[in-house]
XYZ file of C-alpha atoms in Angstrom:
673
model
C -108.011 17.040 10.102
C -105.114 16.426 8.064
C -103.618 13.322 10.470
C -107.470 12.161 10.050
C -106.505 12.015 6.373
C -102.781 11.233 6.303
C -104.074 8.269 8.880
C -107.199 7.593 6.966
C -104.768 7.097 3.306
C -101.203 4.869 4.945
C -104.081 2.182 6.298
C -105.700 1.919 2.888
C -102.544 1.153 1.371
C -100.520 -0.471 3.842
C -99.390 -3.576 2.367
C -101.343 -6.960 3.893
C -100.340 -9.164 4.436
C -102.030 -13.394 5.691
C -101.733 -14.121 8.591
C -103.050 -13.950 12.096
C -102.125 -10.371 12.884
C -104.110 -9.564 11.178
C -107.364 -11.842 10.620
C -107.039 -13.577 14.305
C -110.933 -13.051 14.669
C -111.966 -15.422 12.240
C -109.942 -18.540 11.401
C -112.185 -20.443 9.476
C -111.814 -17.262 6.935
C -108.397 -16.890 6.870
C -108.003 -20.365 6.956
C -110.383 -20.540 3.107
C -108.221 -18.011 1.937
C -104.501 -19.562 2.329
C -105.574 -22.511 0.878
C -107.148 -20.780 -2.372
C -103.434 -19.250 -2.197
C -101.614 -22.587 -2.312
C -104.215 -23.955 -5.405
C -102.994 -21.463 -6.789
C -99.769 -20.885 -6.014
C -99.957 -24.558 -8.177
C -100.976 -23.913 -11.418
C -99.561 -20.241 -11.207
C -95.855 -21.717 -10.788
C -96.835 -24.682 -12.978
C -93.856 -24.416 -16.074
C -95.843 -23.072 -17.285
C -97.740 -21.845 -15.781
C -101.239 -21.875 -16.148
C -103.540 -19.092 -15.300
C -106.747 -18.902 -16.734
C -106.414 -22.112 -13.877
C -104.497 -20.189 -10.948
C -107.266 -16.788 -12.005
C -110.306 -17.619 -10.215
C -108.120 -18.722 -6.708
C -107.393 -15.635 -6.291
C -110.037 -13.960 -6.792
C -112.215 -15.908 -3.982
C -109.165 -15.108 -1.849
C -108.651 -11.311 -2.715
C -112.563 -11.372 -1.198
C -110.941 -12.104 1.597
C -108.230 -10.122 2.043
C -108.589 -7.233 -1.173
C -105.420 -5.530 0.361
C -102.399 -7.803 -0.395
C -100.275 -6.592 -2.836
C -98.675 -9.658 -4.426
C -102.025 -11.210 -4.877
C -103.240 -8.297 -6.325
C -99.965 -8.190 -8.505
C -100.636 -12.035 -9.758
C -104.498 -11.468 -9.907
C -102.879 -8.856 -12.981
C -100.816 -11.176 -14.693
C -103.294 -14.055 -14.636
C -105.275 -10.918 -16.672
C -102.792 -10.399 -19.166
C -102.519 -13.645 -20.069
C -106.251 -13.990 -20.027
C -108.550 -13.128 -22.305
C -109.969 -10.342 -20.542
C -106.427 -7.811 -20.846
C -107.467 -4.964 -19.863
C -109.312 -6.200 -16.262
C -104.691 -6.521 -15.661
C -104.833 -2.349 -15.051
C -106.563 -1.875 -11.488
C -104.887 -4.974 -10.006
C -101.876 -3.965 -11.474
C -102.749 0.285 -9.817
C -103.516 -1.291 -6.183
C -100.293 -3.335 -6.162
C -97.978 -0.685 -6.941
C -99.710 2.006 -5.035
C -99.788 -0.805 -1.566
C -95.456 -1.510 -1.783
C -93.844 -0.262 -5.009
C -91.230 -2.850 -4.169
C -93.287 -5.641 -5.232
C -92.173 -7.324 -8.130
C -88.687 -6.093 -10.042
C -92.210 -6.309 -13.836
C -94.168 -4.343 -11.632
C -93.686 -1.091 -14.365
C -92.847 -3.222 -17.971
C -96.349 -4.782 -16.359
C -98.519 -1.689 -15.133
C -97.071 -0.556 -18.768
C -98.696 -3.773 -20.412
C -101.961 -2.880 -18.404
C -101.907 0.533 -19.681
C -101.390 -0.208 -23.087
C -104.046 -2.808 -23.260
C -106.804 0.154 -22.067
C -105.039 2.088 -24.701
C -103.593 4.394 -22.175
C -100.687 5.329 -24.953
C -98.092 7.903 -23.145
C -98.888 6.396 -19.313
C -97.849 2.988 -20.545
C -94.613 4.819 -22.726
C -93.753 5.708 -19.126
C -93.982 3.204 -17.833
C -92.133 0.587 -20.276
C -89.522 3.688 -19.901
C -89.573 3.507 -16.894
C -89.108 -0.266 -17.149
C -85.236 -2.479 -16.157
C -84.906 -5.873 -16.848
C -83.936 -8.074 -14.675
C -79.999 -7.755 -12.815
C -77.512 -9.745 -14.243
C -79.571 -11.385 -16.280
C -78.852 -13.148 -19.603
C -82.385 -11.713 -21.374
C -81.588 -7.708 -20.879
C -81.103 -6.801 -24.973
C -83.674 -9.326 -26.025
C -85.875 -7.557 -23.007
C -85.304 -4.105 -23.895
C -85.219 -4.598 -27.927
C -89.431 -6.171 -26.130
C -89.463 -2.544 -24.501
C -88.880 -0.713 -28.062
C -91.512 -1.858 -29.941
C -93.980 -2.398 -27.464
C -93.458 2.082 -26.575
C -93.783 1.571 -31.124
C -97.009 -0.363 -30.991
C -98.501 2.395 -28.294
C -96.794 5.419 -30.710
C -98.228 3.271 -33.602
C -102.007 3.737 -30.916
C -102.049 7.510 -30.361
C -101.649 8.113 -34.340
C -103.713 5.330 -35.125
C -107.367 6.511 -32.579
C -106.821 9.745 -34.064
C -108.605 9.050 -37.121
C -111.025 5.270 -36.054
C -112.165 3.750 -38.601
C -115.577 4.175 -39.669
C -117.670 1.022 -38.587
C -120.153 -0.280 -36.274
C -119.217 -4.048 -34.471
C -122.267 -5.375 -33.510
C -122.674 -9.123 -31.492
C -124.006 -11.250 -33.678
C -125.741 -12.343 -31.471
C -127.133 -16.019 -29.898
C -127.662 -17.580 -33.245
C -123.925 -18.094 -33.965
C -122.548 -16.572 -30.200
C -123.376 -19.174 -26.145
C -121.739 -19.137 -22.628
C -119.186 -20.709 -24.182
C -115.918 -19.295 -26.079
C -116.952 -19.210 -29.904
C -114.410 -18.282 -32.386
C -112.833 -18.672 -35.526
C -115.835 -17.518 -38.651
C -115.342 -18.735 -41.433
C -118.435 -17.398 -44.327
C -119.190 -18.137 -48.038
C -119.010 -14.244 -49.666
C -122.769 -14.415 -50.253
C -122.571 -14.049 -45.693
C -125.274 -16.758 -46.617
C -123.600 -18.525 -45.042
C -120.445 -19.164 -41.466
C -118.632 -21.733 -39.599
C -117.340 -21.514 -36.722
C -115.036 -23.070 -34.110
C -116.277 -22.995 -30.340
C -115.628 -25.085 -26.715
C -119.114 -26.041 -26.399
C -120.663 -28.511 -24.777
C -121.898 -30.836 -26.477
C -118.993 -31.122 -27.754
C -117.982 -34.921 -30.025
C -115.999 -36.221 -27.905
C -117.766 -34.534 -24.507
C -114.556 -34.641 -23.076
C -112.103 -31.780 -20.703
C -108.488 -29.471 -22.451
C -106.349 -31.351 -19.797
C -104.355 -28.148 -20.230
C -106.508 -26.165 -20.211
C -109.895 -27.844 -18.277
C -112.269 -26.111 -21.975
C -114.359 -28.293 -23.949
C -112.420 -29.281 -26.824
C -112.625 -27.185 -29.970
C -115.593 -28.779 -32.690
C -117.181 -27.231 -35.651
C -120.700 -25.701 -35.735
C -122.450 -23.886 -38.570
C -125.164 -21.292 -38.529
C -127.415 -19.889 -41.998
C -128.984 -16.599 -42.329
C -132.398 -16.216 -42.175
C -134.876 -12.638 -42.270
C -134.595 -12.448 -38.601
C -131.179 -12.793 -38.473
C -128.515 -16.224 -37.405
C -129.967 -19.787 -36.781
C -128.844 -20.979 -34.036
C -125.509 -22.894 -34.634
C -125.688 -26.659 -35.514
C -122.377 -29.079 -34.223
C -121.579 -30.622 -37.442
C -120.714 -33.033 -35.648
C -118.656 -36.290 -37.716
C -116.946 -37.449 -39.450
C -116.165 -33.483 -39.284
C -115.588 -33.312 -35.591
C -113.733 -35.991 -33.697
C -113.379 -36.444 -30.296
C -110.005 -34.089 -30.513
C -109.534 -30.212 -31.329
C -111.168 -30.171 -34.660
C -111.147 -25.748 -35.265
C -112.412 -24.581 -39.359
C -109.604 -22.254 -40.649
C -111.138 -21.363 -44.593
C -113.983 -21.941 -46.246
C -114.498 -21.487 -50.296
C -116.950 -18.480 -51.613
C -118.906 -21.113 -52.518
C -119.914 -23.142 -48.965
C -118.457 -26.326 -50.492
C -115.007 -26.354 -49.879
C -114.424 -26.321 -45.362
C -110.119 -25.851 -44.815
C -109.826 -28.037 -41.175
C -106.559 -27.531 -38.763
C -106.200 -30.983 -36.871
C -103.741 -31.516 -33.807
C -101.524 -33.790 -35.120
C -98.695 -33.770 -36.970
C -97.397 -30.424 -35.204
C -100.568 -29.178 -36.077
C -101.542 -29.966 -40.129
C -104.749 -28.176 -42.202
C -107.177 -30.590 -43.920
C -110.149 -30.414 -46.427
C -113.139 -31.267 -46.064
C -115.869 -31.461 -49.106
C -120.258 -30.804 -48.857
C -122.137 -33.434 -50.302
C -125.834 -32.093 -49.202
C -126.075 -30.830 -46.741
C -123.232 -33.347 -44.940
C -119.747 -32.395 -45.392
C -117.509 -35.472 -45.950
C -114.410 -36.619 -44.123
C -111.809 -33.907 -43.409
C -108.368 -35.809 -46.279
C -104.921 -34.213 -45.754
C -103.858 -31.820 -47.777
C -100.476 -33.967 -48.644
C -96.315 -32.796 -47.483
C -95.867 -29.921 -49.948
C -98.703 -27.789 -48.019
C -98.408 -29.972 -43.948
C -95.342 -30.316 -42.310
C -93.729 -31.413 -39.495
C -94.113 -27.790 -37.776
C -96.986 -25.672 -37.371
C -99.688 -24.749 -40.499
C -102.542 -22.787 -38.594
C -104.583 -20.984 -41.048
C -104.906 -21.687 -44.541
C -107.374 -19.749 -47.230
C -108.832 -20.593 -50.978
C -107.950 -17.994 -53.591
C -111.989 -17.694 -56.143
C -110.603 -20.248 -58.349
C -109.668 -22.814 -55.608
C -107.111 -23.735 -57.321
C -103.854 -21.361 -55.037
C -104.138 -22.219 -51.949
C -102.386 -19.509 -48.819
C -101.783 -20.367 -45.730
C -99.919 -19.139 -42.250
C -96.741 -21.729 -41.077
C -94.113 -21.845 -38.391
C -91.329 -23.946 -40.838
C -87.765 -23.531 -41.068
C -86.438 -20.920 -43.711
C -89.151 -18.385 -42.742
C -89.184 -13.891 -42.896
C -89.962 -14.454 -38.880
C -92.062 -16.443 -35.848
C -94.562 -17.314 -38.710
C -95.153 -16.296 -41.816
C -97.903 -16.979 -44.796
C -96.846 -18.611 -47.811
C -99.094 -19.599 -51.505
C -98.932 -22.468 -53.763
C -100.785 -24.074 -56.128
C -102.695 -27.700 -54.713
C -102.569 -29.368 -58.135
C -98.924 -28.311 -59.004
C -95.501 -30.184 -58.092
C -93.556 -27.001 -57.095
C -92.877 -26.193 -53.147
C -94.585 -23.172 -51.533
C -93.476 -20.488 -52.052
C -93.625 -17.864 -49.671
C -95.177 -14.116 -50.123
C -92.530 -12.121 -49.328
C -90.577 -10.057 -46.989
C -93.551 -7.000 -48.087
C -96.436 -8.784 -45.906
C -93.995 -11.164 -44.029
C -92.203 -9.647 -41.360
C -89.411 -10.475 -38.440
C -92.684 -11.832 -36.300
C -95.356 -13.660 -36.743
C -98.231 -13.413 -40.240
C -101.028 -15.191 -38.735
C -105.004 -15.808 -39.993
C -104.503 -15.504 -43.720
C -108.063 -14.200 -45.912
C -108.450 -13.925 -49.675
C -111.380 -10.956 -50.714
C -112.809 -13.270 -53.510
C -111.955 -10.245 -55.401
C -108.285 -12.420 -55.559
C -106.203 -10.040 -55.339
C -107.060 -8.897 -51.852
C -105.388 -9.951 -48.524
C -106.683 -10.179 -45.200
C -104.561 -11.127 -42.329
C -102.996 -10.251 -39.005
C -99.050 -9.422 -38.058
C -97.371 -9.270 -34.905
C -95.289 -5.652 -37.243
C -95.556 -3.594 -39.256
C -98.014 -0.974 -36.807
C -98.840 -2.887 -35.169
C -101.125 -0.766 -31.899
C -100.190 -4.096 -30.123
C -100.595 -7.977 -30.234
C -101.694 -9.213 -33.837
C -103.340 -6.263 -36.192
C -105.448 -6.651 -38.771
C -104.054 -5.420 -42.092
C -104.905 -5.381 -46.159
C -102.958 -5.508 -49.072
C -103.440 -5.741 -53.351
C -101.629 -7.124 -55.299
C -101.045 -4.624 -57.479
C -98.511 -6.006 -61.339
C -98.076 -9.116 -59.417
C -96.528 -7.580 -56.540
C -98.326 -6.798 -52.711
C -99.078 -2.786 -51.988
C -97.928 -2.208 -48.520
C -100.193 -3.943 -45.852
C -102.662 -0.585 -44.349
C -103.533 -1.762 -40.775
C -107.814 -1.370 -41.281
C -107.460 1.260 -38.238
C -108.880 1.636 -34.768
C -111.164 0.642 -33.002
C -111.318 -2.212 -35.342
C -107.535 -3.201 -34.283
C -106.975 -2.977 -30.078
C -104.083 -2.562 -27.868
C -104.460 -6.857 -27.849
C -104.576 -9.816 -30.770
C -106.493 -9.580 -32.494
C -106.797 -12.795 -35.447
C -108.766 -14.348 -37.110
C -110.985 -12.099 -40.080
C -112.724 -12.425 -42.998
C -115.303 -10.348 -45.281
C -118.180 -10.538 -47.437
C -117.860 -10.556 -50.885
C -119.517 -6.792 -51.201
C -117.151 -5.764 -48.710
C -120.182 -4.447 -47.077
C -119.272 -6.349 -43.591
C -116.584 -7.618 -41.401
C -116.157 -10.774 -39.287
C -113.875 -11.952 -36.259
C -113.996 -12.851 -32.509
C -113.164 -10.802 -29.516
C -113.688 -10.471 -26.065
C -115.657 -7.582 -25.496
C -118.991 -6.581 -21.954
C -121.420 -6.888 -24.540
C -120.712 -10.967 -24.929
C -122.928 -13.883 -24.253
C -119.854 -15.345 -22.537
C -116.418 -16.206 -23.343
C -114.949 -15.251 -26.086
C -117.565 -14.035 -28.625
C -118.122 -13.486 -32.355
C -118.726 -10.255 -33.497
C -119.789 -8.656 -37.253
C -118.940 -5.219 -38.844
C -120.936 -3.339 -41.016
C -117.899 -1.246 -42.259
C -120.285 2.307 -43.195
C -117.452 3.968 -45.731
C -115.928 8.272 -45.873
C -117.727 10.408 -43.933
C -118.860 13.249 -46.376
C -117.748 16.347 -45.579
C -120.580 18.180 -43.251
C -121.970 21.828 -45.162
C -122.857 24.429 -42.752
C -125.540 25.997 -45.442
C -126.908 24.476 -47.967
C -127.046 28.410 -50.336
C -124.403 31.456 -50.403
C -125.829 34.637 -49.325
C -124.369 37.155 -52.071
C -126.105 39.602 -52.004
C -127.781 40.196 -48.052
C -128.767 43.650 -48.689
C -130.976 43.079 -51.327
C -134.409 42.536 -51.102
C -134.125 38.972 -52.984
C -131.209 38.612 -53.047
C -129.173 36.337 -55.107
C -128.299 32.592 -54.246
C -125.733 30.098 -54.942
C -126.589 26.105 -54.212
C -123.481 24.879 -51.947
C -123.418 20.730 -53.260
C -121.504 18.053 -50.888
C -118.703 17.202 -53.450
C -119.184 13.312 -53.386
C -118.093 10.610 -51.253
C -116.370 8.309 -53.706
C -117.397 4.677 -51.517
C -114.738 1.290 -51.992
C -116.679 -1.009 -54.040
C -115.237 -4.472 -54.163
C -114.557 -5.266 -57.698
C -116.145 -8.671 -57.539
C -119.648 -10.008 -59.163
C -121.252 -13.001 -57.807
C -122.602 -15.382 -59.848
C -125.270 -17.714 -58.021
C -128.236 -18.922 -58.434
C -130.198 -22.920 -58.399
C -129.260 -25.673 -61.429
C -132.045 -28.007 -61.829
C -133.913 -30.015 -64.327
C -135.759 -28.242 -66.878
C -138.822 -31.103 -67.086
C -138.564 -32.316 -63.668
C -137.946 -29.289 -61.642
C -135.583 -30.832 -59.738
C -131.995 -29.599 -58.508
C -129.167 -30.891 -60.240
C -125.417 -31.003 -59.404
C -124.357 -29.928 -62.432
C -120.510 -28.799 -63.054
C -119.990 -24.870 -63.728
C -116.291 -23.927 -65.870
C -116.170 -20.311 -65.087
C -114.235 -19.722 -69.215
C -111.713 -16.499 -70.385
C -112.819 -16.272 -73.436
C -109.990 -13.830 -74.737
C -107.989 -16.583 -73.546
C -109.967 -19.259 -74.525
C -109.331 -21.185 -71.213
C -110.772 -22.459 -68.460
C -110.087 -20.932 -65.457
C -112.286 -22.533 -62.861
C -114.721 -24.513 -61.979
C -116.908 -25.681 -59.017
C -120.116 -28.015 -59.252
C -123.676 -26.852 -57.623
C -124.809 -28.689 -54.628
C -125.827 -31.884 -54.715
C -129.296 -31.779 -52.460
C -130.357 -28.448 -53.474
C -129.028 -27.967 -56.127
C -127.645 -24.179 -55.440
C -124.220 -23.054 -56.463
C -122.455 -19.648 -56.025
C -118.994 -18.250 -58.593
C -117.588 -15.007 -57.773
C -115.667 -13.392 -61.000
C -112.971 -10.780 -59.885
C -113.203 -8.179 -62.553
C -111.291 -7.376 -65.449
C -112.194 -11.181 -67.700
C -114.789 -10.953 -70.303
C -116.400 -14.985 -68.306
C -117.679 -17.160 -70.395
C -120.097 -19.520 -67.374
C -120.721 -23.448 -68.682
C -123.307 -25.268 -66.561
C -123.539 -29.047 -67.616
C -124.306 -31.870 -66.725
C -124.979 -35.831 -68.017
C -126.874 -37.255 -70.279
C -127.993 -32.510 -70.627
C -127.773 -29.784 -72.854
C -125.080 -27.499 -71.593
C -126.191 -24.167 -70.617
C -123.688 -21.746 -71.575
C -124.041 -17.201 -69.736
C -122.012 -14.534 -70.239
C -119.621 -11.643 -67.953
C -117.870 -9.614 -69.408
C -116.438 -7.167 -65.812
C -114.252 -4.622 -67.167
C -111.043 -3.426 -64.741
C -112.694 -1.720 -61.508
C -116.276 -2.879 -62.180
C -117.689 -2.262 -58.753
C -119.646 -5.140 -56.451
C -122.421 -6.641 -57.944
C -124.486 -10.111 -57.540
C -126.527 -11.473 -60.112
C -128.733 -14.336 -59.082
C -129.268 -17.171 -62.557
C -131.333 -20.009 -61.527
C -130.907 -22.690 -64.566
C -132.568 -25.133 -66.335
C -131.029 -27.789 -68.177
C -132.268 -28.491 -70.890
C -131.934 -32.754 -72.209
C -130.617 -33.641 -76.036
C -134.342 -34.777 -77.392
C -135.724 -32.516 -80.758
C -137.225 -29.489 -80.846
C -135.046 -28.007 -77.568
C -133.353 -24.944 -78.523
C -130.630 -23.458 -76.655
C -128.286 -20.017 -76.779
C -125.037 -19.405 -77.220
C -124.193 -16.181 -74.979
C -120.838 -16.635 -75.401
C -120.552 -16.094 -79.544
C -120.014 -13.079 -80.460
C -119.417 -11.196 -83.043
C -117.247 -7.426 -85.033
C -120.386 -4.936 -84.727
C -122.356 -5.262 -87.915
C -120.320 -7.604 -89.274
C -120.794 -11.677 -89.290
C -116.810 -12.114 -88.383
C -116.702 -14.521 -85.429
C -114.216 -12.418 -82.303
C -111.978 -14.739 -81.718
C -113.363 -14.645 -77.603
C -115.875 -16.602 -79.937
C -113.437 -20.007 -79.808
C -114.728 -21.889 -76.681
C -118.219 -21.779 -76.902
C -117.138 -22.407 -80.547
C -114.919 -25.720 -79.235
C -118.201 -26.201 -76.708
C -120.271 -26.775 -79.931
C -118.284 -29.431 -81.778
C -117.348 -31.576 -78.609
C -121.381 -31.938 -78.790
C -121.242 -32.928 -81.979
C -118.694 -35.351 -82.668
C -119.878 -37.333 -78.766
C -123.631 -37.624 -80.278
C -122.577 -38.226 -83.846
C -126.456 -38.724 -84.342
C -127.183 -35.444 -83.891
C -128.602 -32.504 -86.016
C -128.568 -29.081 -85.569
C -130.363 -25.653 -86.356
C -128.414 -22.821 -85.892
C -130.381 -19.418 -86.004
C -129.091 -15.689 -85.392
C -131.522 -12.983 -83.302
C -131.456 -9.944 -83.340
C -133.131 -6.871 -82.075
C -136.094 -4.805 -83.999
C -133.773 -1.794 -84.133
C -132.975 -0.961 -87.779
C -134.034 -1.907 -91.727
C -135.533 -5.229 -90.517
C -135.028 -6.418 -93.918
C -131.087 -6.188 -93.424
C -131.714 -7.325 -89.613
C -132.961 -10.654 -91.248
C -129.518 -10.781 -93.678
C -126.349 -10.331 -90.944
C -128.231 -13.315 -88.506
C -128.313 -15.438 -91.610
C -124.763 -14.913 -92.517
C -123.740 -14.480 -88.462
C -125.709 -18.133 -88.479
C -124.167 -19.334 -91.498
C -120.737 -18.736 -90.429
C -121.184 -20.202 -87.484
C -122.158 -23.103 -89.244
C -118.195 -22.753 -91.464
C -116.519 -22.943 -88.973
C -118.179 -26.539 -87.552
C -117.582 -27.460 -91.727
C -114.271 -26.641 -91.054
C -113.642 -28.110 -87.596
C -114.656 -31.461 -89.979
C -118.195 -31.171 -88.954
C -120.327 -33.480 -91.545
C -122.220 -30.739 -93.343
C -125.588 -32.329 -93.960
C -125.850 -32.356 -90.102
C -126.235 -28.839 -90.003
C -128.681 -26.065 -91.151
C -128.961 -21.904 -90.873
C -130.916 -19.491 -90.448
C -131.514 -15.615 -89.898
C -134.848 -14.671 -88.212
C -133.574 -11.082 -87.555
C -136.523 -9.667 -84.856
C -139.174 -11.742 -84.872
C -138.169 -14.691 -82.749
C -137.732 -12.360 -79.783
C -137.785 -13.397 -76.366
C -137.513 -10.178 -74.908
C -140.241 -7.349 -75.565
C -137.533 -4.983 -76.877
C -138.470 -1.867 -74.597
C -135.135 -1.888 -72.678
C -131.016 -1.987 -72.838
C -131.622 -5.423 -71.132
C -134.290 -7.075 -73.868
C -132.916 -5.761 -76.894
C -129.082 -7.451 -74.864
C -131.459 -11.088 -74.906
C -132.576 -11.008 -78.679
C -129.789 -10.189 -79.923
C -128.511 -14.398 -80.332
C -127.297 -17.000 -81.775
C -129.165 -20.763 -80.629
C -128.794 -23.967 -82.351
C -132.403 -26.032 -82.554
C -131.962 -29.813 -81.858
C -133.794 -31.573 -85.386
C -132.538 -34.972 -85.039
C -130.687 -37.050 -82.966
């Protein structure tokens, strides 16, 4: 029995050649297998190797003979250069079992296969056994690479011991297809997703001669009550017959960054007008160079751009840069806290304006590119934090985006539950785990008939919340109810400065504004032929995420029309105008200057708290303060009147805090034009 077992093992471990000696009885099968081997080798030995094209031929040959060491090694090597890298391990292990001397690279390749399957300790053993080629010129580089791979495995062991609390779910058939789908970008409220795909309905309809797949096109899907709608190809002029990929989207979903294979790889911008994306425009030589610019992200105010380039002068193979889009100065490297001697990629800036997500081969990566997070504090980026296992894997994890709420992230991955090739996945962040409480009460005196009990409450678990407010809604004409393509100005009231301007969608009137915490914001909606509308959002530092829906109906200039001035502020219980009121007062002054026949009544209003007579007097003094300011700026006093109505003209119930806040207001009424 022992002899039989040894013979059986020897037979299994035998390296079987593709020859007549082994397969003489199946000449046709051998001939077909040799033909597949030859075709596979033509791709595998190409310069550069075409692993993706070689693999199907090798797999066909392997069906005829599964016990050839060299073929198993080549299949494993091809998988190492594919999207399904973990599949390489079984073939590499079999190759080694069939012939331990099959290839001088075998220990390194085994290390890679084990590494990519998160078998950290076993991978380290193989990496240490790997040796550079005898007399090789790149011995130092090889050993440096080995040391880095070992460090990545050590990082992986540590990160895997404390996994992130997340759900990772396939985004579903509305987004994903049997083809490769990747590079997702989203609006801040997750209502829209755009991504890149290599589908058979691409604009050019042609195959890429280098990869054999279809050319890249950009697709869009919108969120519905049941999930993502079926994605549609954006078509011309965004998509062309060549490669077109989306790499960034403004928080409001109105401006898109596109990558095109031009000038070594450049970035362009497309704008949404109504339901149509315009032809992408080049971003200029201050951003694009003769090198490869691959990904980018807008800041929330739309005025600055972070982008990735491999141009000369960087700290590593690829670096992240920052630039003011309308400025004149050169792009600035964000520095060594973020950029490493290795590659950085897939930069994304959260709508809070201070949290950067990016991928890096450096820092404490567990293999390839890992996704990291860094926060801008006092003008400096914090030490990048690895998002951890299972978000990050031993393979490349790149092009991650996250919603304004911080609840959901999106990226692409090759996984067994995919609908085809590479798929887009949604990550749901669950936050820290609440410590378990084994007993809800403490039996202090168990011997007593009625034990004394003390409730033990688990301490609350702080849940990280994005420090940003999303303001969104629809701008319409008050009379016709038709949507308007209005301009939305975002003003820092403290500094009296317009910090961002956006446009509502031309077709739907929809708008979305991202407001990072820590600023007293004035929001002004304006459109030619209409009176301006203002809102105020005073968001202290640390204010948690919130989403405010505010539909705005603009009024045309007609006698009797009233407009609330939400950004006029007074000292408590006084009629003294605060400096945060300056922007609103200047808008009112401009309106009067540009419309010489316009006459206004400025009125003050209060809630019903306190003495009615006192409230009326205070409201009148506050209205007079506004009139005095305007007269002081050169407005004819004959065009202005003022009145204090106290609590006699409420616009909301005085039964709650929100209602009383709305009733405390300053407004103007058109009395002549």
